[in-house]
């Protein structure tokens, strides 16, 4: 199994809603990542979990809250988002937290109304 | 500062021809590089990687070349097929750094 699975694939939410994005991998990888990608732009790193501990927060606003319940799961909790937060949110994993051979999921396309 | 840039934002080639996608980087501390392919509606897909102690690495129909002297990375795709149409990103990992830095991407279009 070489997949990173993300749900949902599409999400539309209002600025007062609370929602969560989910990511799962069963490759035994110990590092998991959240990236944000705007249209026609490269992915931008948001968070890194290494061995289930948050190791990097790229100065992401607190309306985005990551959670890593175990080594296979990664969540991103969303609250009080702004329309400019609309983007493709990508989850990735790698064997260790050394940024080598990241495997990406297909992403969640988020629209904030 | 660090940057990973691409010489061409778009590239169109005929089916069956070879494609070369270029990438420039400015940080000599980078010691690992990756090429990703991203199709519409999908996440980036790992293609090939190379470490700074190598100057060439081959995969299936793809070759990555690294020229550390001029800080240049390229991806060669042989005998391009319609399924090769996508945006291609290079990414670099600086030794001791904590994140990959992605280039801006090149859109490759294969003409029949």
Coordinates of C-alpha atoms in Angstrom, one line a residue:
Chain A
X1 CA 0.0 0.0 0.0
X2 CA 1.7 3.2 -1.2
X3 CA -1.2 5.5 -0.8
X4 CA -2.0 8.6 1.2
X5 CA -5.7 8.9 1.5
X6 CA -7.5 12.2 2.2
X7 CA -11.1 12.9 2.9
X8 CA -13.2 14.6 1.9
X9 CA -12.1 15.3 -1.7
X10 CA -14.2 18.5 -1.8
X11 CA -15.5 20.7 1.0
X12 CA -17.5 23.9 1.0
X13 CA -17.9 25.8 4.3
X14 CA -19.0 29.1 5.6
X15 CA -16.8 31.4 7.7
X16 CA -18.5 30.4 10.9
X17 CA -18.3 26.6 10.3
X18 CA -16.1 24.1 12.0
X19 CA -14.8 21.3 9.8
X20 CA -12.0 18.7 9.8
X21 CA -9.8 17.3 7.0
X22 CA -8.5 13.8 7.5
X23 CA -5.5 12.0 6.2
X24 CA -4.4 8.4 6.5
X25 CA -1.4 6.4 5.5
X26 CA -0.4 2.7 6.1
X27 CA 3.2 2.8 4.8
X28 CA 4.7 2.9 8.3
X29 CA 5.9 6.4 7.7
X30 CA 6.7 8.4 10.8
X31 CA 6.5 11.9 9.4
X32 CA 3.3 13.5 8.1
X33 CA 2.8 16.9 6.5
X34 CA 0.1 19.5 5.7
X35 CA 0.6 21.6 2.6
X36 CA -1.6 24.4 1.1
X37 CA -1.7 24.9 -2.6
X38 CA -3.4 27.8 -4.4
X39 CA -4.2 27.5 -8.0
X40 CA -1.2 27.5 -10.4
X41 CA 1.2 27.8 -7.5
X42 CA 3.5 25.3 -5.8
X43 CA 2.6 23.6 -2.5
X44 CA 3.4 25.6 0.6
X45 CA 4.3 23.8 3.9
X46 CA 2.0 24.4 6.8
X47 CA 2.8 21.8 9.5
X48 CA 5.1 18.8 10.0
X49 CA 4.6 16.0 12.5
X50 CA 7.5 13.8 13.2
X51 CA 7.0 10.7 15.3
X52 CA 3.6 12.1 16.2
X53 CA 4.9 15.3 17.6
X54 CA 4.5 18.7 15.9
X55 CA 7.9 19.7 14.7
X56 CA 7.2 22.5 12.4
X57 CA 4.5 25.2 12.3
X58 CA 5.1 27.6 9.4
X59 CA 3.5 30.5 11.2
X60 CA 0.0 29.2 10.3
X61 CA -3.0 31.2 11.7
X62 CA -4.6 29.5 14.7
X63 CA -7.8 29.0 12.8
X64 CA -6.0 26.0 11.4
X65 CA -5.3 23.4 14.1
X66 CA -3.5 20.1 13.3
X67 CA -3.8 16.9 15.2
X68 CA -1.9 13.6 14.9
X69 CA -3.8 10.9 16.8
X70 CA -1.4 8.2 15.9
X71 CA 1.4 7.5 13.4
X72 CA -1.1 6.7 10.6
X73 CA -3.5 9.5 11.0
X74 CA -3.4 13.3 10.6
X75 CA -6.2 15.7 10.9
X76 CA -6.5 19.4 10.2
X77 CA -9.3 21.2 12.1
X78 CA -10.7 24.3 10.6
X79 CA -12.6 27.1 12.3
X80 CA -13.6 30.6 11.3
X81 CA -11.8 30.4 8.0
X82 CA -11.7 33.3 5.5
X83 CA -12.4 33.2 1.8
X84 CA -8.7 33.6 1.1
X85 CA -8.2 30.2 2.8
X86 CA -9.8 28.5 -0.2
X87 CA -7.2 26.2 -1.7
X88 CA -6.2 22.6 -2.2
X89 CA -5.0 21.1 1.1
X90 CA -2.5 18.3 0.6
X91 CA -1.4 15.8 3.1
X92 CA 2.0 14.0 2.6
X93 CA 4.0 11.4 4.5
X94 CA 7.6 10.3 4.5
X95 CA 9.6 7.5 6.1
X96 CA 11.2 9.9 8.5
X97 CA 11.1 13.6 9.0
X98 CA 14.0 14.3 6.7
X99 CA 11.9 15.7 3.8
X100 CA 13.0 12.8 1.5
X101 CA 10.5 11.1 -0.8
X102 CA 7.3 12.7 0.4
X103 CA 4.2 10.9 -0.9
X104 CA 1.2 13.1 -1.4
X105 CA -2.5 12.4 -1.2
X106 CA -4.9 13.8 -3.8
X107 CA -5.9 16.7 -1.5
X108 CA -9.1 18.3 -0.3
X109 CA -10.3 21.2 -2.4
X110 CA -11.7 23.6 0.1
X111 CA -14.0 26.5 -0.7
X112 CA -14.8 29.1 2.0
X113 CA -17.9 31.2 1.3
Chain B
X1 CA 17.6 34.0 0.0
X2 CA 16.9 30.5 -1.3
X3 CA 14.9 30.0 -4.4
X4 CA 14.1 27.2 -6.8
X5 CA 13.0 28.6 -10.1
X6 CA 12.2 27.2 -13.5
X7 CA 13.3 28.7 -16.8
X8 CA 10.0 28.1 -18.6
X9 CA 6.5 28.2 -17.2
X10 CA 5.0 26.2 -20.1
X11 CA 6.4 23.7 -22.5
X12 CA 4.7 22.1 -25.5
X13 CA 6.2 19.1 -27.3
X14 CA 5.0 16.6 -29.9
X15 CA 4.0 13.1 -28.8
X16 CA 7.0 10.8 -29.1
X17 CA 9.6 13.6 -28.8
X18 CA 11.8 14.0 -25.8
X19 CA 11.1 16.8 -23.2
X20 CA 13.5 18.6 -21.0
X21 CA 12.3 20.6 -18.0
X22 CA 14.8 22.9 -16.3
X23 CA 15.1 24.1 -12.7
X24 CA 17.5 26.6 -11.2
X25 CA 18.4 26.8 -7.5
X26 CA 20.4 29.3 -5.6
X27 CA 21.4 27.6 -2.4
X28 CA 24.6 25.6 -2.6
X29 CA 23.7 23.9 0.7
X30 CA 21.0 22.0 -1.0
X31 CA 21.9 18.3 -1.0
X32 CA 18.8 16.5 -2.2
X33 CA 16.4 17.2 -5.0
X34 CA 13.1 15.7 -6.1
X35 CA 10.9 16.0 -9.2
X36 CA 7.1 15.8 -8.8
X37 CA 4.4 15.5 -11.5
X38 CA 1.0 16.9 -10.7
X39 CA -2.0 16.1 -12.9
X40 CA -5.1 18.2 -12.8
X41 CA -7.2 17.4 -9.6
X42 CA -4.5 15.3 -8.1
X43 CA -1.7 15.6 -5.6
X44 CA 2.0 15.8 -6.6
X45 CA 3.3 12.4 -7.6
X46 CA 7.0 11.5 -6.9
X47 CA 8.9 10.9 -10.1
X48 CA 12.6 10.7 -9.3
X49 CA 15.1 12.1 -6.8
X50 CA 18.8 12.7 -6.7
X51 CA 21.4 13.5 -4.1
X52 CA 24.1 16.1 -4.5
X53 CA 26.8 13.5 -4.6
X54 CA 25.5 12.4 -8.0
X55 CA 25.2 14.2 -11.3
X56 CA 22.8 11.8 -13.1
X57 CA 20.1 9.4 -12.2
X58 CA 17.8 7.4 -14.5
X59 CA 14.4 5.9 -14.0
X60 CA 11.9 4.5 -16.4
X61 CA 11.8 7.0 -19.3
X62 CA 13.0 9.8 -17.1
X63 CA 16.5 11.1 -16.3
X64 CA 17.5 13.7 -13.8
X65 CA 20.7 15.7 -14.3
X66 CA 22.3 17.8 -11.6
X67 CA 24.9 20.4 -12.4
X68 CA 26.1 21.8 -9.0
X69 CA 28.6 24.2 -10.7
X70 CA 25.8 26.3 -12.1
X71 CA 23.1 25.1 -9.7
X72 CA 20.9 23.6 -12.3
X73 CA 18.6 20.6 -12.3
X74 CA 16.8 19.1 -15.3
X75 CA 14.3 16.4 -15.9
X76 CA 14.4 14.6 -19.2
X77 CA 11.4 12.6 -20.3
X78 CA 11.9 10.3 -23.2
X79 CA 9.3 9.5 -25.9
X80 CA 6.6 11.7 -24.3
X81 CA 3.1 10.3 -24.2
X82 CA -0.2 12.1 -23.7
X83 CA -0.2 10.9 -20.1
X84 CA 2.9 13.0 -19.4
X85 CA 0.8 16.2 -19.7
X86 CA 1.0 17.7 -16.2
X87 CA 2.7 20.4 -14.1
X88 CA 6.2 19.4 -13.1
X89 CA 7.7 20.8 -9.9
X90 CA 11.3 20.5 -8.7
X91 CA 12.0 20.7 -5.0
X92 CA 15.1 21.0 -3.0
X93 CA 16.1 20.1 0.5
X94 CA 18.8 22.1 2.1
X95 CA 21.2 20.1 4.3
X96 CA 20.0 20.6 7.9
X97 CA 16.9 22.5 6.8
X98 CA 13.5 21.5 7.8
X99 CA 11.4 21.7 4.7
X100 CA 11.4 21.2 1.0
X101 CA 11.4 24.3 -1.2
X102 CA 9.3 23.9 -4.4
X103 CA 9.9 25.6 -7.7
X104 CA 7.1 27.4 -9.4
X105 CA 6.3 24.6 -11.8
X106 CA 6.3 24.0 -15.5
X107 CA 3.2 23.0 -17.4
X108 CA 4.1 20.3 -20.0
X109 CA 1.6 19.8 -22.8
X110 CA 1.9 16.9 -25.3
X111 CA 0.6 17.6 -28.8
X112 CA -0.8 14.7 -30.8

